[in-house]
């Protein structure tokens, strides 16, 4: 039986909505796609309600269909954690709420993704995880608007869709995100987290410094191409990083092994569209 899902991603300065349908075998059909020139920064402004209505109006063409929502947050609060291998999702969630009370000034205003690392094995009693806390303000507004027409079956940060997308890759994948607020580096292997680094920044100089430092410290081979999940890497910045680290960048893109019909050129997709498709694929899996 064919399934379909509508996925919405809200990036810092752009939003995208896609509709995916299941096909024969493991194939997927992209039946609709649109990007909007506004994102989290605009949606959290006084005009946010009007902009969310634009997203709602476009997605309403498929009213009643399941929806996945992801938001790229301006601030993340990562916290290492260890769980027993047989820990239930409820146990993990309860623990994360306890940690939030100690870790955050406003724990009730944050959501949390519990993400397992790839290094975990049964030879140890506990598995290493990452608790990733982030504000729920933009997510709450988007969910309230979009749930009027759609059941929301997934909501969270864009990190989990990144890891789900990596399941289609035969080799480790490195993704960097550089914005006016932070530098984030993620390395995934077989759909699990291998390395995660996050640095808040207050200036372009800080962004340059921490980008170079995190890339130098990370377990990366010189042959790997870093995927840039935003527009924060300009030409001069790219040259500087190449000179200091020997690494090069490419735009965020879908793995070639993902079979999606209706999509002529994956290279032309914006970061927010790639994230939306990744969220839709994860929800359809």
mmCIF file of C-alpha atoms in Angstrom:
data_model
loop_
_atom_site.group_PDB
_atom_site.id
_atom_site.type_symbol
_atom_site.label_atom_id
_atom_site.label_comp_id
_atom_site.label_asym_id
_atom_site.label_seq_id
_atom_site.Cartn_x
_atom_site.Cartn_y
_atom_site.Cartn_z
ATOM 1 C CA UNK A 1 0.000 0.000 0.000
ATOM 2 C CA UNK A 2 1.365 3.414 -0.965
ATOM 3 C CA UNK A 3 2.191 5.828 1.840
ATOM 4 C CA UNK A 4 2.773 9.547 1.727
ATOM 5 C CA UNK A 5 4.082 12.210 4.062
ATOM 6 C CA UNK A 6 4.485 15.965 4.102
ATOM 7 C CA UNK A 7 7.733 17.223 5.663
ATOM 8 C CA UNK A 8 8.580 20.767 6.724
ATOM 9 C CA UNK A 9 12.004 22.074 7.674
ATOM 10 C CA UNK A 10 12.570 25.529 9.128
ATOM 11 C CA UNK A 11 16.170 26.694 8.758
ATOM 12 C CA UNK A 12 17.597 29.958 10.044
ATOM 13 C CA UNK A 13 16.666 31.972 6.941
ATOM 14 C CA UNK A 14 14.724 29.571 4.728
ATOM 15 C CA UNK A 15 11.937 27.000 5.049
ATOM 16 C CA UNK A 16 11.024 24.087 2.782
ATOM 17 C CA UNK A 17 8.035 21.798 2.444
ATOM 18 C CA UNK A 18 8.169 18.532 0.506
ATOM 19 C CA UNK A 19 5.708 15.719 -0.114
ATOM 20 C CA UNK A 20 7.046 12.201 -0.500
ATOM 21 C CA UNK A 21 5.228 9.046 -1.538
ATOM 22 C CA UNK A 22 6.427 5.476 -1.227
ATOM 23 C CA UNK A 23 7.041 3.612 -4.456
ATOM 24 C CA UNK A 24 7.747 0.007 -5.386
ATOM 25 C CA UNK A 25 10.616 -1.543 -3.476
ATOM 26 C CA UNK A 26 12.587 1.051 -1.529
ATOM 27 C CA UNK A 27 12.021 3.885 -3.989
ATOM 28 C CA UNK A 28 10.338 7.171 -3.136
ATOM 29 C CA UNK A 29 8.514 9.756 -5.241
ATOM 30 C CA UNK A 30 8.930 13.479 -4.637
ATOM 31 C CA UNK A 31 5.499 14.718 -5.690
ATOM 32 C CA UNK A 32 5.892 18.328 -4.502
ATOM 33 C CA UNK A 33 8.595 20.664 -3.235
ATOM 34 C CA UNK A 34 8.764 24.359 -2.429
ATOM 35 C CA UNK A 35 11.180 26.594 -0.538
ATOM 36 C CA UNK A 36 10.216 29.852 1.149
ATOM 37 C CA UNK A 37 12.559 32.859 1.684
ATOM 38 C CA UNK A 38 11.999 33.005 5.441
ATOM 39 C CA UNK A 39 13.045 30.854 8.349
ATOM 40 C CA UNK A 40 13.377 30.604 12.096
ATOM 41 C CA UNK A 41 14.642 34.164 12.485
ATOM 42 C CA UNK A 42 11.551 35.550 10.746
ATOM 43 C CA UNK A 43 9.086 33.114 12.289
ATOM 44 C CA UNK A 44 10.117 34.135 15.800
ATOM 45 C CA UNK A 45 9.597 37.825 14.906
ATOM 46 C CA UNK A 46 6.297 39.757 15.207
ATOM 47 C CA UNK A 47 5.376 38.757 11.638
ATOM 48 C CA UNK A 48 5.872 35.075 12.404
ATOM 49 C CA UNK A 49 2.167 34.149 12.528
ATOM 50 C CA UNK A 50 1.624 35.499 9.013
ATOM 51 C CA UNK A 51 4.603 33.562 7.666
ATOM 52 C CA UNK A 52 3.515 30.325 9.306
ATOM 53 C CA UNK A 53 0.149 30.702 7.575
ATOM 54 C CA UNK A 54 2.017 30.629 4.255
ATOM 55 C CA UNK A 55 3.552 27.277 5.193
ATOM 56 C CA UNK A 56 0.193 26.033 6.416
ATOM 57 C CA UNK A 57 -1.569 27.126 3.221
ATOM 58 C CA UNK A 58 0.898 25.306 0.962
ATOM 59 C CA UNK A 59 0.877 22.103 3.023
ATOM 60 C CA UNK A 60 -2.938 22.146 3.263
ATOM 61 C CA UNK A 61 -3.104 20.773 -0.302
ATOM 62 C CA UNK A 62 -2.527 17.417 1.368
ATOM 63 C CA UNK A 63 -4.644 17.957 4.458
ATOM 64 C CA UNK A 64 -4.989 14.890 6.655
ATOM 65 C CA UNK A 65 -1.657 13.382 5.634
ATOM 66 C CA UNK A 66 1.008 12.725 8.238
ATOM 67 C CA UNK A 67 3.658 15.393 8.717
ATOM 68 C CA UNK A 68 7.243 15.584 9.986
ATOM 69 C CA UNK A 69 8.630 18.916 11.243
ATOM 70 C CA UNK A 70 12.266 19.793 11.875
ATOM 71 C CA UNK A 71 13.747 23.069 13.038
ATOM 72 C CA UNK A 72 17.407 24.121 12.827
ATOM 73 C CA UNK A 73 17.921 25.841 16.156
ATOM 74 C CA UNK A 74 20.080 28.849 16.902
ATOM 75 C CA UNK A 75 21.335 27.347 20.166
ATOM 76 C CA UNK A 76 21.944 23.709 21.071
ATOM 77 C CA UNK A 77 22.848 22.361 24.503
ATOM 78 C CA UNK A 78 24.684 19.021 24.088
ATOM 79 C CA UNK A 79 25.209 16.789 27.102
ATOM 80 C CA UNK A 80 26.928 13.351 27.102
ATOM 81 C CA UNK A 81 24.955 10.576 28.783
ATOM 82 C CA UNK A 82 25.153 6.814 29.304
ATOM 83 C CA UNK A 83 22.213 4.398 29.253
ATOM 84 C CA UNK A 84 21.850 0.691 29.847
ATOM 85 C CA UNK A 85 21.499 -1.159 26.536
ATOM 86 C CA UNK A 86 17.956 -2.232 27.398
ATOM 87 C CA UNK A 87 16.806 1.229 28.524
ATOM 88 C CA UNK A 88 13.336 2.025 27.177
ATOM 89 C CA UNK A 89 12.500 5.293 25.362
ATOM 90 C CA UNK A 90 10.447 6.242 28.425
ATOM 91 C CA UNK A 91 13.458 5.738 30.689
ATOM 92 C CA UNK A 92 15.664 7.836 28.419
ATOM 93 C CA UNK A 93 13.072 10.592 28.274
ATOM 94 C CA UNK A 94 12.644 10.597 32.068
ATOM 95 C CA UNK A 95 16.402 10.838 32.559
ATOM 96 C CA UNK A 96 16.681 13.668 30.051
ATOM 97 C CA UNK A 97 14.041 15.665 31.933
ATOM 98 C CA UNK A 98 15.944 15.156 35.198
ATOM 99 C CA UNK A 99 19.155 16.370 33.542
ATOM 100 C CA UNK A 100 17.327 19.328 32.009
ATOM 101 C CA UNK A 101 16.317 20.509 35.470
ATOM 102 C CA UNK A 102 19.995 20.698 36.482
ATOM 103 C CA UNK A 103 21.377 21.773 33.126
ATOM 104 C CA UNK A 104 19.026 24.483 31.833
ATOM 105 C CA UNK A 105 17.581 27.713 33.144
ATOM 106 C CA UNK A 106 14.213 26.972 31.527
ATOM 107 C CA UNK A 107 13.917 23.170 31.285
ATOM 108 C CA UNK A 108 10.192 23.179 30.468
ATOM 109 C CA UNK A 109 10.880 25.366 27.424
ATOM 110 C CA UNK A 110 13.221 22.835 25.813
ATOM 111 C CA UNK A 111 12.912 19.624 23.832
ATOM 112 C CA UNK A 112 15.531 16.877 23.793
ATOM 113 C CA UNK A 113 16.834 14.348 21.261
ATOM 114 C CA UNK A 114 18.608 11.305 22.740
ATOM 115 C CA UNK A 115 21.133 10.152 20.129
ATOM 116 C CA UNK A 116 23.224 6.978 20.306
ATOM 117 C CA UNK A 117 26.893 6.884 19.305
ATOM 118 C CA UNK A 118 28.216 4.356 16.781
ATOM 119 C CA UNK A 119 30.933 3.089 19.089
ATOM 120 C CA UNK A 120 28.509 1.264 21.368
ATOM 121 C CA UNK A 121 28.848 -2.484 21.664
ATOM 122 C CA UNK A 122 27.474 -5.210 23.913
ATOM 123 C CA UNK A 123 30.870 -5.669 25.534
ATOM 124 C CA UNK A 124 30.114 -2.682 27.777
ATOM 125 C CA UNK A 125 27.269 -2.358 30.246
ATOM 126 C CA UNK A 126 26.250 1.091 29.070
ATOM 127 C CA UNK A 127 25.903 2.802 25.709
ATOM 128 C CA UNK A 128 27.196 6.292 25.085
ATOM 129 C CA UNK A 129 24.578 8.795 23.981
ATOM 130 C CA UNK A 130 24.191 12.500 23.389
ATOM 131 C CA UNK A 131 21.336 14.450 24.940
ATOM 132 C CA UNK A 132 20.698 17.394 22.656
ATOM 133 C CA UNK A 133 18.530 20.086 24.251
ATOM 134 C CA UNK A 134 17.043 22.981 22.267
ATOM 135 C CA UNK A 135 14.371 25.624 22.714
ATOM 136 C CA UNK A 136 10.867 24.590 21.715
ATOM 137 C CA UNK A 137 9.619 28.137 20.946
ATOM 138 C CA UNK A 138 9.757 27.980 17.134
ATOM 139 C CA UNK A 139 8.786 24.311 17.057
ATOM 140 C CA UNK A 140 5.773 24.934 19.272
ATOM 141 C CA UNK A 141 4.538 27.754 17.026
ATOM 142 C CA UNK A 142 5.022 25.712 13.851
ATOM 143 C CA UNK A 143 3.401 22.615 15.312
ATOM 144 C CA UNK A 144 0.372 24.572 16.538
ATOM 145 C CA UNK A 145 -0.186 26.038 13.063
ATOM 146 C CA UNK A 146 0.463 22.912 11.011
ATOM 147 C CA UNK A 147 -1.349 20.395 13.188
ATOM 148 C CA UNK A 148 -4.634 22.021 12.215
ATOM 149 C CA UNK A 149 -4.436 20.055 8.939
ATOM 150 C CA UNK A 150 -1.963 17.266 9.656
ATOM 151 C CA UNK A 151 -1.180 14.631 12.290
ATOM 152 C CA UNK A 152 2.394 15.366 13.409
ATOM 153 C CA UNK A 153 4.240 12.040 13.606
ATOM 154 C CA UNK A 154 7.734 13.473 14.074
ATOM 155 C CA UNK A 155 9.055 16.734 15.447
ATOM 156 C CA UNK A 156 12.613 17.486 16.426
ATOM 157 C CA UNK A 157 15.941 18.929 15.433
ATOM 158 C CA UNK A 158 17.513 18.286 12.035
ATOM 159 C CA UNK A 159 20.175 16.044 13.610
ATOM 160 C CA UNK A 160 18.100 12.843 13.636
ATOM 161 C CA UNK A 161 17.206 13.175 9.912
ATOM 162 C CA UNK A 162 20.925 13.712 9.183
ATOM 163 C CA UNK A 163 21.726 10.415 10.896
ATOM 164 C CA UNK A 164 18.858 8.639 9.150
ATOM 165 C CA UNK A 165 20.154 9.939 5.804
ATOM 166 C CA UNK A 166 23.582 8.537 6.607
ATOM 167 C CA UNK A 167 22.132 5.012 6.704
ATOM 168 C CA UNK A 168 22.130 5.202 2.900
ATOM 169 C CA UNK A 169 25.885 5.904 2.821
ATOM 170 C CA UNK A 170 28.536 3.201 2.667
ATOM 171 C CA UNK A 171 31.165 5.465 4.233
ATOM 172 C CA UNK A 172 31.296 7.971 7.116
ATOM 173 C CA UNK A 173 29.722 11.329 6.363
ATOM 174 C CA UNK A 174 30.785 14.690 7.788
ATOM 175 C CA UNK A 175 28.414 17.657 7.921
ATOM 176 C CA UNK A 176 29.325 21.128 9.130
ATOM 177 C CA UNK A 177 26.931 23.945 9.931
ATOM 178 C CA UNK A 178 28.269 27.486 10.257
ATOM 179 C CA UNK A 179 25.872 30.312 11.116
ATOM 180 C CA UNK A 180 26.072 33.662 12.856
ATOM 181 C CA UNK A 181 25.304 31.814 16.090
ATOM 182 C CA UNK A 182 27.330 28.617 16.064
ATOM 183 C CA UNK A 183 29.653 26.125 14.442
ATOM 184 C CA UNK A 184 28.473 22.519 14.509
ATOM 185 C CA UNK A 185 30.349 19.494 13.192
ATOM 186 C CA UNK A 186 28.742 16.082 12.935
ATOM 187 C CA UNK A 187 30.320 12.850 11.712
ATOM 188 C CA UNK A 188 27.984 9.902 11.164
ATOM 189 C CA UNK A 189 28.675 6.283 10.344
ATOM 190 C CA UNK A 190 26.017 3.680 9.487
ATOM 191 C CA UNK A 191 23.277 5.949 10.768
ATOM 192 C CA UNK A 192 24.870 6.465 14.179
ATOM 193 C CA UNK A 193 26.712 9.408 15.663
ATOM 194 C CA UNK A 194 30.488 9.096 15.481
ATOM 195 C CA UNK A 195 31.543 12.608 16.485
ATOM 196 C CA UNK A 196 29.709 15.755 17.523
ATOM 197 C CA UNK A 197 31.075 19.211 18.280
ATOM 198 C CA UNK A 198 29.175 22.428 18.895
ATOM 199 C CA UNK A 199 30.576 25.901 19.532
ATOM 200 C CA UNK A 200 28.526 29.083 20.044
ATOM 201 C CA UNK A 201 30.134 32.031 18.241
ATOM 202 C CA UNK A 202 29.707 35.793 18.418
ATOM 203 C CA UNK A 203 31.690 36.954 15.391
ATOM 204 C CA UNK A 204 33.072 35.925 12.019
ATOM 205 C CA UNK A 205 36.564 35.620 13.517
ATOM 206 C CA UNK A 206 35.275 33.192 16.158
ATOM 207 C CA UNK A 207 33.496 31.175 13.465
ATOM 208 C CA UNK A 208 36.744 30.874 11.498
ATOM 209 C CA UNK A 209 38.782 29.919 14.564
ATOM 210 C CA UNK A 210 36.395 27.251 15.856
ATOM 211 C CA UNK A 211 35.721 25.823 12.398
ATOM 212 C CA UNK A 212 39.429 25.257 11.850
ATOM 213 C CA UNK A 213 39.975 23.959 15.398
ATOM 214 C CA UNK A 214 37.088 21.471 15.298
ATOM 215 C CA UNK A 215 38.090 20.171 11.873
ATOM 216 C CA UNK A 216 41.693 19.720 13.002
ATOM 217 C CA UNK A 217 40.626 17.914 16.176
ATOM 218 C CA UNK A 218 38.017 15.660 14.541
ATOM 219 C CA UNK A 219 38.747 12.085 13.370
ATOM 220 C CA UNK A 220 38.660 12.925 9.655
ATOM 221 C CA UNK A 221 40.581 11.476 6.727
ATOM 222 C CA UNK A 222 42.050 13.939 4.225
ATOM 223 C CA UNK A 223 40.013 12.304 1.439
ATOM 224 C CA UNK A 224 36.643 13.122 2.966
ATOM 225 C CA UNK A 225 34.613 16.045 1.621
ATOM 226 C CA UNK A 226 32.806 18.045 4.282
ATOM 227 C CA UNK A 227 29.190 18.784 3.449
ATOM 228 C CA UNK A 228 28.122 22.322 4.345
ATOM 229 C CA UNK A 229 24.564 22.443 5.664
ATOM 230 C CA UNK A 230 24.092 26.203 5.311
ATOM 231 C CA UNK A 231 25.307 29.299 3.491
ATOM 232 C CA UNK A 232 27.810 30.309 6.152
ATOM 233 C CA UNK A 233 30.892 29.306 4.152
ATOM 234 C CA UNK A 234 31.937 32.021 1.721
ATOM 235 C CA UNK A 235 34.673 31.700 -0.912
ATOM 236 C CA UNK A 236 37.403 33.336 1.187
ATOM 237 C CA UNK A 237 36.403 31.276 4.213
ATOM 238 C CA UNK A 238 36.587 28.092 2.134
ATOM 239 C CA UNK A 239 40.104 28.947 0.919
ATOM 240 C CA UNK A 240 41.304 29.659 4.453
ATOM 241 C CA UNK A 241 39.950 26.366 5.793
ATOM 242 C CA UNK A 242 41.417 24.457 2.846
ATOM 243 C CA UNK A 243 44.812 26.031 3.538
ATOM 244 C CA UNK A 244 44.735 25.300 7.281
ATOM 245 C CA UNK A 245 43.173 21.814 7.258
ATOM 246 C CA UNK A 246 43.585 20.415 3.747
ATOM 247 C CA UNK A 247 39.833 19.724 3.674
ATOM 248 C CA UNK A 248 37.336 20.916 1.108
ATOM 249 C CA UNK A 249 33.591 21.557 1.171
ATOM 250 C CA UNK A 250 30.572 20.654 -0.921
ATOM 251 C CA UNK A 251 26.917 21.673 -0.506
ATOM 252 C CA UNK A 252 24.719 19.412 1.587
ATOM 253 C CA UNK A 253 23.179 16.805 -0.705
ATOM 254 C CA UNK A 254 21.284 13.539 -0.659
ATOM 255 C CA UNK A 255 23.318 10.316 -0.913
ATOM 256 C CA UNK A 256 23.390 8.964 -4.472
ATOM 257 C CA UNK A 257 22.017 5.640 -3.234
ATOM 258 C CA UNK A 258 18.668 7.238 -2.309
ATOM 259 C CA UNK A 259 16.248 6.509 -5.149
ATOM 260 C CA UNK A 260 13.809 9.398 -5.535
ATOM 261 C CA UNK A 261 11.836 9.877 -8.730
ATOM 262 C CA UNK A 262 10.451 13.290 -9.613
ATOM 263 C CA UNK A 263 13.707 14.943 -8.595
ATOM 264 C CA UNK A 264 15.825 15.859 -11.615
ATOM 265 C CA UNK A 265 18.773 17.563 -9.951
ATOM 266 C CA UNK A 266 19.669 16.854 -6.332
ATOM 267 C CA UNK A 267 22.596 19.296 -6.557
ATOM 268 C CA UNK A 268 20.179 22.220 -6.948
ATOM 269 C CA UNK A 269 18.390 21.547 -3.670
ATOM 270 C CA UNK A 270 18.863 24.046 -0.854
ATOM 271 C CA UNK A 271 19.981 22.837 2.574
ATOM 272 C CA UNK A 272 16.483 23.226 4.003
ATOM 273 C CA UNK A 273 15.013 21.122 1.170
ATOM 274 C CA UNK A 274 17.585 18.358 1.743
ATOM 275 C CA UNK A 275 16.737 18.406 5.452
ATOM 276 C CA UNK A 276 13.006 18.219 4.699
ATOM 277 C CA UNK A 277 13.472 15.267 2.360
ATOM 278 C CA UNK A 278 15.669 13.536 4.971
ATOM 279 C CA UNK A 279 12.954 14.060 7.607
ATOM 280 C CA UNK A 280 10.311 12.680 5.242
ATOM 281 C CA UNK A 281 12.413 9.622 4.398
ATOM 282 C CA UNK A 282 13.023 8.970 8.083
ATOM 283 C CA UNK A 283 9.304 9.192 8.874
ATOM 284 C CA UNK A 284 8.392 6.877 5.968
ATOM 285 C CA UNK A 285 10.972 4.237 6.942
#
